Structure formats: C-alpha cells, structure tokens
mmCIF file of N, CA and C and ligand atoms in Angstrom:
data_model
loop_
_atom_site.group_PDB
_atom_site.id
_atom_site.type_symbol
_atom_site.label_atom_id
_atom_site.label_comp_id
_atom_site.label_asym_id
_atom_site.label_seq_id
_atom_site.Cartn_x
_atom_site.Cartn_y
_atom_site.Cartn_z
ATOM 1 N N MET A 1 0.838 -1.192 0.000
ATOM 2 C CA MET A 1 0.000 0.000 0.000
ATOM 3 C C MET A 1 0.882 1.253 0.000
ATOM 4 N N GLY A 2 1.878 1.365 0.869
ATOM 5 C CA GLY A 2 2.752 2.524 0.726
ATOM 6 C C GLY A 2 3.212 3.152 2.015
ATOM 7 N N ASN A 3 2.735 4.367 2.292
ATOM 8 C CA ASN A 3 3.295 5.139 3.410
ATOM 9 C C ASN A 3 2.446 5.047 4.671
ATOM 10 N N GLU A 4 1.907 3.844 4.953
ATOM 11 C CA GLU A 4 1.038 3.709 6.130
ATOM 12 C C GLU A 4 1.775 3.997 7.436
ATOM 13 N N LYS A 5 3.090 3.713 7.480
ATOM 14 C CA LYS A 5 3.856 4.035 8.696
ATOM 15 C C LYS A 5 3.889 5.548 8.925
ATOM 16 N N ALA A 6 4.109 6.300 7.848
ATOM 17 C CA ALA A 6 4.131 7.760 7.976
ATOM 18 C C ALA A 6 2.760 8.272 8.381
ATOM 19 N N VAL A 7 1.716 7.634 7.872
ATOM 20 C CA VAL A 7 0.353 8.072 8.184
ATOM 21 C C VAL A 7 0.048 7.840 9.658
ATOM 22 N N ILE A 8 0.309 6.644 10.157
ATOM 23 C CA ILE A 8 -0.020 6.386 11.567
ATOM 24 C C ILE A 8 0.876 7.208 12.487
ATOM 25 N N THR A 9 2.106 7.449 12.086
ATOM 26 C CA THR A 9 2.990 8.306 12.884
ATOM 27 C C THR A 9 2.428 9.726 12.968
ATOM 28 N N ALA A 10 1.964 10.256 11.857
ATOM 29 C CA ALA A 10 1.374 11.603 11.830
ATOM 30 C C ALA A 10 0.094 11.652 12.651
ATOM 31 N N LEU A 11 -0.728 10.598 12.551
ATOM 32 C CA LEU A 11 -1.980 10.573 13.318
ATOM 33 C C LEU A 11 -1.702 10.501 14.811
ATOM 34 N N ARG A 12 -0.739 9.654 15.203
ATOM 35 C CA ARG A 12 -0.392 9.565 16.633
ATOM 36 C C ARG A 12 0.102 10.910 17.152
ATOM 37 N N GLU A 13 0.910 11.583 16.358
ATOM 38 C CA GLU A 13 1.446 12.884 16.764
ATOM 39 C C GLU A 13 0.313 13.911 16.888
ATOM 40 N N PHE A 14 -0.569 13.928 15.911
ATOM 41 C CA PHE A 14 -1.707 14.857 15.912
ATOM 42 C C PHE A 14 -2.565 14.658 17.162
ATOM 43 N N VAL A 15 -2.876 13.381 17.453
ATOM 44 C CA VAL A 15 -3.710 13.060 18.626
ATOM 45 C C VAL A 15 -2.950 13.363 19.909
ATOM 46 N N GLY A 16 -1.689 12.983 19.954
ATOM 47 C CA GLY A 16 -0.884 13.135 21.159
ATOM 48 C C GLY A 16 -0.714 14.581 21.583
ATOM 49 N N GLU A 17 -0.408 15.441 20.623
ATOM 50 C CA GLU A 17 -0.147 16.840 20.987
ATOM 51 C C GLU A 17 -1.425 17.553 21.435
ATOM 52 N N ARG A 18 -2.564 16.995 21.134
ATOM 53 C CA ARG A 18 -3.847 17.570 21.584
ATOM 54 C C ARG A 18 -4.414 16.860 22.817
ATOM 55 N N GLU A 19 -3.708 15.817 23.250
ATOM 56 C CA GLU A 19 -4.150 14.992 24.382
ATOM 57 C C GLU A 19 -5.566 14.439 24.163
ATOM 58 N N TRP A 20 -5.809 13.996 22.942
ATOM 59 C CA TRP A 20 -7.115 13.438 22.593
ATOM 60 C C TRP A 20 -7.175 11.922 22.766
ATOM 61 N N GLY A 21 -6.039 11.301 23.029
ATOM 62 C CA GLY A 21 -6.030 9.845 23.195
ATOM 63 C C GLY A 21 -6.990 9.382 24.277
ATOM 64 N N GLN A 22 -7.164 10.237 25.308
ATOM 65 C CA GLN A 22 -8.076 9.892 26.407
ATOM 66 C C GLN A 22 -9.517 9.681 25.922
ATOM 67 N N PHE A 23 -9.862 10.278 24.801
ATOM 68 C CA PHE A 23 -11.234 10.131 24.262
ATOM 69 C C PHE A 23 -11.351 8.950 23.293
ATOM 70 N N HIS A 24 -10.204 8.384 22.908
ATOM 71 C CA HIS A 24 -10.198 7.378 21.844
ATOM 72 C C HIS A 24 -10.302 5.960 22.385
ATOM 73 N N THR A 25 -11.389 5.700 23.102
ATOM 74 C CA THR A 25 -11.680 4.318 23.481
ATOM 75 C C THR A 25 -12.076 3.570 22.209
ATOM 76 N N PRO A 26 -11.929 2.251 22.208
ATOM 77 C CA PRO A 26 -12.377 1.497 21.035
ATOM 78 C C PRO A 26 -13.836 1.801 20.680
ATOM 79 N N GLU A 27 -14.681 1.914 21.704
ATOM 80 C CA GLU A 27 -16.102 2.201 21.440
ATOM 81 C C GLU A 27 -16.270 3.561 20.755
ATOM 82 N N ASN A 28 -15.597 4.580 21.264
ATOM 83 C CA ASN A 28 -15.724 5.908 20.657
ATOM 84 C C ASN A 28 -15.181 5.933 19.234
ATOM 85 N N LEU A 29 -14.097 5.219 19.003
ATOM 86 C CA LEU A 29 -13.534 5.185 17.646
ATOM 87 C C LEU A 29 -14.459 4.429 16.701
ATOM 88 N N ALA A 30 -15.063 3.328 17.181
ATOM 89 C CA ALA A 30 -16.003 2.582 16.339
ATOM 90 C C ALA A 30 -17.226 3.450 16.018
ATOM 91 N N LYS A 31 -17.707 4.200 17.003
ATOM 92 C CA LYS A 31 -18.835 5.113 16.752
ATOM 93 C C LYS A 31 -18.432 6.159 15.722
ATOM 94 N N SER A 32 -17.217 6.656 15.845
ATOM 95 C CA SER A 32 -16.756 7.696 14.923
ATOM 96 C C SER A 32 -16.654 7.180 13.494
ATOM 97 N N ILE A 33 -16.251 5.911 13.333
ATOM 98 C CA ILE A 33 -16.211 5.322 11.987
ATOM 99 C C ILE A 33 -17.610 5.346 11.374
ATOM 100 N N SER A 34 -18.597 4.949 12.180
ATOM 101 C CA SER A 34 -19.975 4.891 11.686
ATOM 102 C C SER A 34 -20.511 6.288 11.358
ATOM 103 N N ILE A 35 -20.201 7.247 12.215
ATOM 104 C CA ILE A 35 -20.647 8.629 11.990
ATOM 105 C C ILE A 35 -20.029 9.188 10.704
ATOM 106 N N GLU A 36 -18.737 8.971 10.535
ATOM 107 C CA GLU A 36 -18.069 9.488 9.339
ATOM 108 C C GLU A 36 -18.542 8.749 8.078
ATOM 109 N N ALA A 37 -18.869 7.454 8.229
ATOM 110 C CA ALA A 37 -19.403 6.699 7.087
ATOM 111 C C ALA A 37 -20.742 7.287 6.649
ATOM 112 N N ALA A 38 -21.543 7.740 7.621
ATOM 113 C CA ALA A 38 -22.823 8.377 7.288
ATOM 114 C C ALA A 38 -22.581 9.708 6.575
ATOM 115 N N GLU A 39 -21.570 10.447 7.013
ATOM 116 C CA GLU A 39 -21.237 11.710 6.342
ATOM 117 C C GLU A 39 -20.768 11.443 4.906
ATOM 118 N N LEU A 40 -20.054 10.348 4.719
ATOM 119 C CA LEU A 40 -19.635 9.966 3.365
ATOM 120 C C LEU A 40 -20.853 9.664 2.495
ATOM 121 N N LEU A 41 -21.795 8.936 3.060
ATOM 122 C CA LEU A 41 -23.015 8.592 2.322
ATOM 123 C C LEU A 41 -23.797 9.848 1.933
ATOM 124 N N GLU A 42 -23.768 10.826 2.823
ATOM 125 C CA GLU A 42 -24.480 12.084 2.555
ATOM 126 C C GLU A 42 -23.979 12.752 1.270
ATOM 127 N N CYS A 43 -22.724 12.537 0.937
ATOM 128 C CA CYS A 43 -22.148 13.142 -0.281
ATOM 129 C C CYS A 43 -22.822 12.614 -1.552
ATOM 130 N N PHE A 44 -23.517 11.484 -1.412
ATOM 131 C CA PHE A 44 -24.162 10.857 -2.572
ATOM 132 C C PHE A 44 -25.685 10.833 -2.412
ATOM 133 N N GLN A 45 -26.187 11.587 -1.414
ATOM 134 C CA GLN A 45 -27.590 11.479 -1.016
ATOM 135 C C GLN A 45 -28.576 11.715 -2.145
ATOM 136 N N TRP A 46 -28.380 12.750 -2.943
ATOM 137 C CA TRP A 46 -29.382 13.110 -3.949
ATOM 138 C C TRP A 46 -28.913 12.818 -5.360
ATOM 139 N N GLY A 47 -28.096 11.810 -5.491
ATOM 140 C CA GLY A 47 -27.723 11.362 -6.836
ATOM 141 C C GLY A 47 -26.372 11.860 -7.291
ATOM 142 N N ASP A 48 -26.256 13.169 -7.495
ATOM 143 C CA ASP A 48 -24.985 13.687 -7.980
ATOM 144 C C ASP A 48 -23.950 13.632 -6.864
ATOM 145 N N ALA A 49 -22.833 12.991 -7.162
ATOM 146 C CA ALA A 49 -21.789 12.848 -6.153
ATOM 147 C C ALA A 49 -21.051 14.171 -5.963
ATOM 148 N N ASP A 50 -20.836 14.505 -4.698
ATOM 149 C CA ASP A 50 -19.981 15.637 -4.362
ATOM 150 C C ASP A 50 -18.599 15.046 -4.057
ATOM 151 N N VAL A 51 -17.792 14.910 -5.096
ATOM 152 C CA VAL A 51 -16.529 14.170 -4.973
ATOM 153 C C VAL A 51 -15.539 14.882 -4.052
ATOM 154 N N VAL A 52 -15.556 16.205 -4.071
ATOM 155 C CA VAL A 52 -14.639 16.960 -3.202
ATOM 156 C C VAL A 52 -14.966 16.674 -1.734
ATOM 157 N N ALA A 53 -16.250 16.739 -1.404
ATOM 158 C CA ALA A 53 -16.662 16.447 -0.022
ATOM 159 C C ALA A 53 -16.436 14.979 0.303
ATOM 160 N N ALA A 54 -16.699 14.094 -0.666
ATOM 161 C CA ALA A 54 -16.522 12.651 -0.442
ATOM 162 C C ALA A 54 -15.066 12.331 -0.119
ATOM 163 N N LYS A 55 -14.163 13.033 -0.760
ATOM 164 C CA LYS A 55 -12.738 12.807 -0.497
ATOM 165 C C LYS A 55 -12.419 13.082 0.976
ATOM 166 N N ASP A 56 -12.929 14.181 1.496
ATOM 167 C CA ASP A 56 -12.693 14.516 2.904
ATOM 168 C C ASP A 56 -13.343 13.505 3.842
ATOM 169 N N GLU A 57 -14.571 13.102 3.534
ATOM 170 C CA GLU A 57 -15.266 12.155 4.418
ATOM 171 C C GLU A 57 -14.628 10.774 4.366
ATOM 172 N N LEU A 58 -14.186 10.364 3.179
ATOM 173 C CA LEU A 58 -13.476 9.086 3.066
ATOM 174 C C LEU A 58 -12.199 9.128 3.903
ATOM 175 N N ALA A 59 -11.514 10.263 3.871
ATOM 176 C CA ALA A 59 -10.313 10.423 4.702
ATOM 177 C C ALA A 59 -10.668 10.318 6.186
ATOM 178 N N ASP A 60 -11.801 10.879 6.577
ATOM 179 C CA ASP A 60 -12.239 10.785 7.981
ATOM 180 C C ASP A 60 -12.490 9.324 8.371
ATOM 181 N N VAL A 61 -13.175 8.584 7.486
ATOM 182 C CA VAL A 61 -13.449 7.168 7.766
ATOM 183 C C VAL A 61 -12.130 6.410 7.917
ATOM 184 N N LEU A 62 -11.233 6.611 6.962
ATOM 185 C CA LEU A 62 -9.942 5.910 7.000
ATOM 186 C C LEU A 62 -9.149 6.276 8.251
ATOM 187 N N THR A 63 -9.190 7.554 8.602
ATOM 188 C CA THR A 63 -8.463 8.020 9.793
ATOM 189 C C THR A 63 -8.940 7.285 11.033
ATOM 190 N N TYR A 64 -10.256 7.227 11.229
ATOM 191 C CA TYR A 64 -10.772 6.545 12.423
ATOM 192 C C TYR A 64 -10.524 5.037 12.361
ATOM 193 N N CYS A 65 -10.556 4.460 11.157
ATOM 194 C CA CYS A 65 -10.228 3.028 11.033
ATOM 195 C C CYS A 65 -8.778 2.787 11.448
ATOM 196 N N LEU A 66 -7.884 3.639 10.999
ATOM 197 C CA LEU A 66 -6.463 3.486 11.352
ATOM 198 C C LEU A 66 -6.256 3.692 12.847
ATOM 199 N N LEU A 67 -6.951 4.679 13.423
ATOM 200 C CA LEU A 67 -6.815 4.928 14.866
ATOM 201 C C LEU A 67 -7.353 3.757 15.682
ATOM 202 N N LEU A 68 -8.463 3.154 15.235
ATOM 203 C CA LEU A 68 -9.010 2.005 15.960
ATOM 204 C C LEU A 68 -8.074 0.803 15.852
ATOM 205 N N ALA A 69 -7.574 0.547 14.659
ATOM 206 C CA ALA A 69 -6.621 -0.561 14.496
ATOM 207 C C ALA A 69 -5.416 -0.340 15.401
ATOM 208 N N ASP A 70 -4.924 0.885 15.456
ATOM 209 C CA ASP A 70 -3.764 1.209 16.294
ATOM 210 C C ASP A 70 -4.094 0.986 17.762
ATOM 211 N N ARG A 71 -5.256 1.425 18.169
ATOM 212 C CA ARG A 71 -5.693 1.284 19.567
ATOM 213 C C ARG A 71 -5.798 -0.169 19.974
ATOM 214 N N LEU A 72 -6.177 -1.033 19.012
ATOM 215 C CA LEU A 72 -6.339 -2.465 19.280
ATOM 216 C C LEU A 72 -5.074 -3.263 18.951
ATOM 217 N N ASN A 73 -3.986 -2.536 18.657
ATOM 218 C CA ASN A 73 -2.715 -3.186 18.287
ATOM 219 C C ASN A 73 -2.871 -4.139 17.106
ATOM 220 N N LEU A 74 -3.644 -3.720 16.130
ATOM 221 C CA LEU A 74 -3.823 -4.505 14.916
ATOM 222 C C LEU A 74 -3.141 -3.784 13.766
ATOM 223 N N GLU A 75 -2.591 -4.567 12.841
ATOM 224 C CA GLU A 75 -1.878 -3.994 11.712
ATOM 225 C C GLU A 75 -2.854 -3.975 10.525
ATOM 226 N N PRO A 76 -3.212 -2.789 10.021
ATOM 227 C CA PRO A 76 -4.264 -2.698 9.000
ATOM 228 C C PRO A 76 -4.060 -3.599 7.787
ATOM 229 N N ASP A 77 -2.875 -3.575 7.176
ATOM 230 C CA ASP A 77 -2.645 -4.416 5.991
ATOM 231 C C ASP A 77 -2.837 -5.896 6.317
ATOM 232 N N THR A 78 -2.358 -6.296 7.489
ATOM 233 C CA THR A 78 -2.438 -7.704 7.875
ATOM 234 C C THR A 78 -3.891 -8.140 8.051
ATOM 235 N N ILE A 79 -4.688 -7.332 8.759
ATOM 236 C CA ILE A 79 -6.075 -7.765 9.003
ATOM 237 C C ILE A 79 -6.892 -7.751 7.712
ATOM 238 N N VAL A 80 -6.581 -6.829 6.811
ATOM 239 C CA VAL A 80 -7.298 -6.808 5.527
ATOM 240 C C VAL A 80 -6.932 -8.053 4.711
ATOM 241 N N MET A 81 -5.654 -8.399 4.681
ATOM 242 C CA MET A 81 -5.225 -9.568 3.913
ATOM 243 C C MET A 81 -5.771 -10.862 4.522
ATOM 244 N N GLU A 82 -5.818 -10.932 5.857
ATOM 245 C CA GLU A 82 -6.372 -12.119 6.516
ATOM 246 C C GLU A 82 -7.859 -12.265 6.202
ATOM 247 N N LYS A 83 -8.571 -11.149 6.237
ATOM 248 C CA LYS A 83 -10.012 -11.210 5.934
ATOM 249 C C LYS A 83 -10.241 -11.525 4.470
ATOM 250 N N LEU A 84 -9.380 -10.997 3.596
ATOM 251 C CA LEU A 84 -9.496 -11.291 2.164
ATOM 252 C C LEU A 84 -9.329 -12.790 1.904
ATOM 253 N N ALA A 85 -8.423 -13.423 2.624
ATOM 254 C CA ALA A 85 -8.228 -14.868 2.465
ATOM 255 C C ALA A 85 -9.502 -15.623 2.848
ATOM 256 N N LYS A 86 -10.140 -15.195 3.944
ATOM 257 C CA LYS A 86 -11.402 -15.827 4.364
ATOM 258 C C LYS A 86 -12.490 -15.600 3.317
ATOM 259 N N THR A 87 -12.557 -14.373 2.797
ATOM 260 C CA THR A 87 -13.596 -14.029 1.823
ATOM 261 C C THR A 87 -13.388 -14.782 0.509
ATOM 262 N N ARG A 88 -12.120 -14.980 0.132
ATOM 263 C CA ARG A 88 -11.822 -15.789 -1.063
ATOM 264 C C ARG A 88 -12.410 -17.187 -0.934
ATOM 265 N N GLU A 89 -12.310 -17.755 0.273
ATOM 266 C CA GLU A 89 -12.843 -19.107 0.482
ATOM 267 C C GLU A 89 -14.363 -19.123 0.415
ATOM 268 N N LYS A 90 -14.969 -18.058 0.945
ATOM 269 C CA LYS A 90 -16.434 -17.984 0.921
ATOM 270 C C LYS A 90 -16.972 -17.760 -0.483
ATOM 271 N N TYR A 91 -16.189 -17.041 -1.287
ATOM 272 C CA TYR A 91 -16.631 -16.669 -2.630
ATOM 273 C C TYR A 91 -15.658 -17.184 -3.678
ATOM 274 N N PRO A 92 -15.664 -18.504 -3.936
ATOM 275 C CA PRO A 92 -14.768 -19.032 -4.976
ATOM 276 C C PRO A 92 -15.121 -18.398 -6.326
ATOM 277 N N VAL A 93 -14.094 -18.090 -7.107
ATOM 278 C CA VAL A 93 -14.314 -17.416 -8.388
ATOM 279 C C VAL A 93 -15.326 -18.176 -9.239
ATOM 280 N N ALA A 94 -15.198 -19.502 -9.264
ATOM 281 C CA ALA A 94 -16.071 -20.305 -10.133
ATOM 282 C C ALA A 94 -17.544 -20.134 -9.785
ATOM 283 N N LYS A 95 -17.839 -19.901 -8.494
ATOM 284 C CA LYS A 95 -19.234 -19.728 -8.078
ATOM 285 C C LYS A 95 -19.675 -18.269 -8.072
ATOM 286 N N ALA A 96 -18.752 -17.382 -7.773
ATOM 287 C CA ALA A 96 -19.136 -16.006 -7.467
ATOM 288 C C ALA A 96 -18.946 -15.012 -8.613
ATOM 289 N N ARG A 97 -18.254 -15.416 -9.654
ATOM 290 C CA ARG A 97 -17.959 -14.462 -10.724
ATOM 291 C C ARG A 97 -19.238 -13.848 -11.299
ATOM 292 N N GLY A 98 -19.317 -12.533 -11.282
ATOM 293 C CA GLY A 98 -20.442 -11.820 -11.882
ATOM 294 C C GLY A 98 -21.733 -11.889 -11.091
ATOM 295 N N ARG A 99 -21.675 -12.413 -9.863
ATOM 296 C CA ARG A 99 -22.896 -12.549 -9.053
ATOM 297 C C ARG A 99 -22.768 -11.760 -7.775
ATOM 298 N N SER A 100 -23.880 -11.219 -7.286
ATOM 299 C CA SER A 100 -23.851 -10.392 -6.070
ATOM 300 C C SER A 100 -24.517 -11.084 -4.884
ATOM 301 N N GLU A 101 -24.964 -12.340 -5.061
ATOM 302 C CA GLU A 101 -25.621 -13.032 -3.960
ATOM 303 C C GLU A 101 -24.637 -13.282 -2.818
ATOM 304 N N LYS A 102 -25.198 -13.366 -1.595
ATOM 305 C CA LYS A 102 -24.401 -13.706 -0.434
ATOM 306 C C LYS A 102 -23.878 -15.141 -0.604
ATOM 307 N N TYR A 103 -22.744 -15.420 0.052
ATOM 308 C CA TYR A 103 -22.058 -16.720 -0.135
ATOM 309 C C TYR A 103 -22.953 -17.927 0.110
ATOM 310 N N ASP A 104 -23.897 -17.801 1.030
ATOM 311 C CA ASP A 104 -24.745 -18.967 1.333
ATOM 312 C C ASP A 104 -25.865 -19.151 0.307
ATOM 313 N N ARG A 105 -25.900 -18.282 -0.689
ATOM 314 C CA ARG A 105 -26.921 -18.427 -1.752
ATOM 315 C C ARG A 105 -26.290 -18.655 -3.122
ATOM 316 N N LEU A 106 -24.993 -18.869 -3.143
ATOM 317 C CA LEU A 106 -24.333 -19.098 -4.428
ATOM 318 C C LEU A 106 -24.597 -20.515 -4.930
HETATM 319 MG MG1 MG B 201 -16.460 14.100 8.509
#
C-alpha cells in the first residue's frame, strides 16, 4: 500500500499533541467510523456525487479506522489480507464471478 507508517505516525502525533487519546476508546472510535461513514453517504444522497466532499469524508473514515486498528494493536494491511483470504474461500471465483448473492446463496 505505501506510506502507512508515515500516516499512523502523523496521526499519533496529531492526537498526542492535543491529548485526545483519552477520548479514543475502542467504542468511541467505532462510533466515529460509523458517523463518518454516514457523512460519506451524505455526499451521494441526492444522486450527484460531491466528490470533493466525499474525499474529505473518506479520509475521515480511513483516519478513524487506522486509529481504531492502532488502539487495538492490529496492523491494518495484515487484518485486511487475513479477511481477504477468508472471503476468497467464501466466494470461490467459479461460483461467485459476476454474481452479487451472499455466499450462502451461491
Ligand atoms: Mg467528517
């Protein structure tokens, strides 16, 4: 992916210098992901996408995801790759190609 170390270092510094870590319980960070995801959805509410606003909201979602992973001592690339391996098993290409059904209906 790239500069994720620089990103988490910058986020830790940003949070640390403001003493906001005290507010970043896993529950609060999970709530914040959901809140920011709703703000992202709002960018597409009436059809025409507001891409400039969506970029900022997507960054907010990613930021809180990275902060939650950090808080839980999880490595983002690793957990995504581990989940992708599980999802590959649930959705074999031969069964799932071109279909949107849930794995138990393939
Ligand atoms: Mg936002």
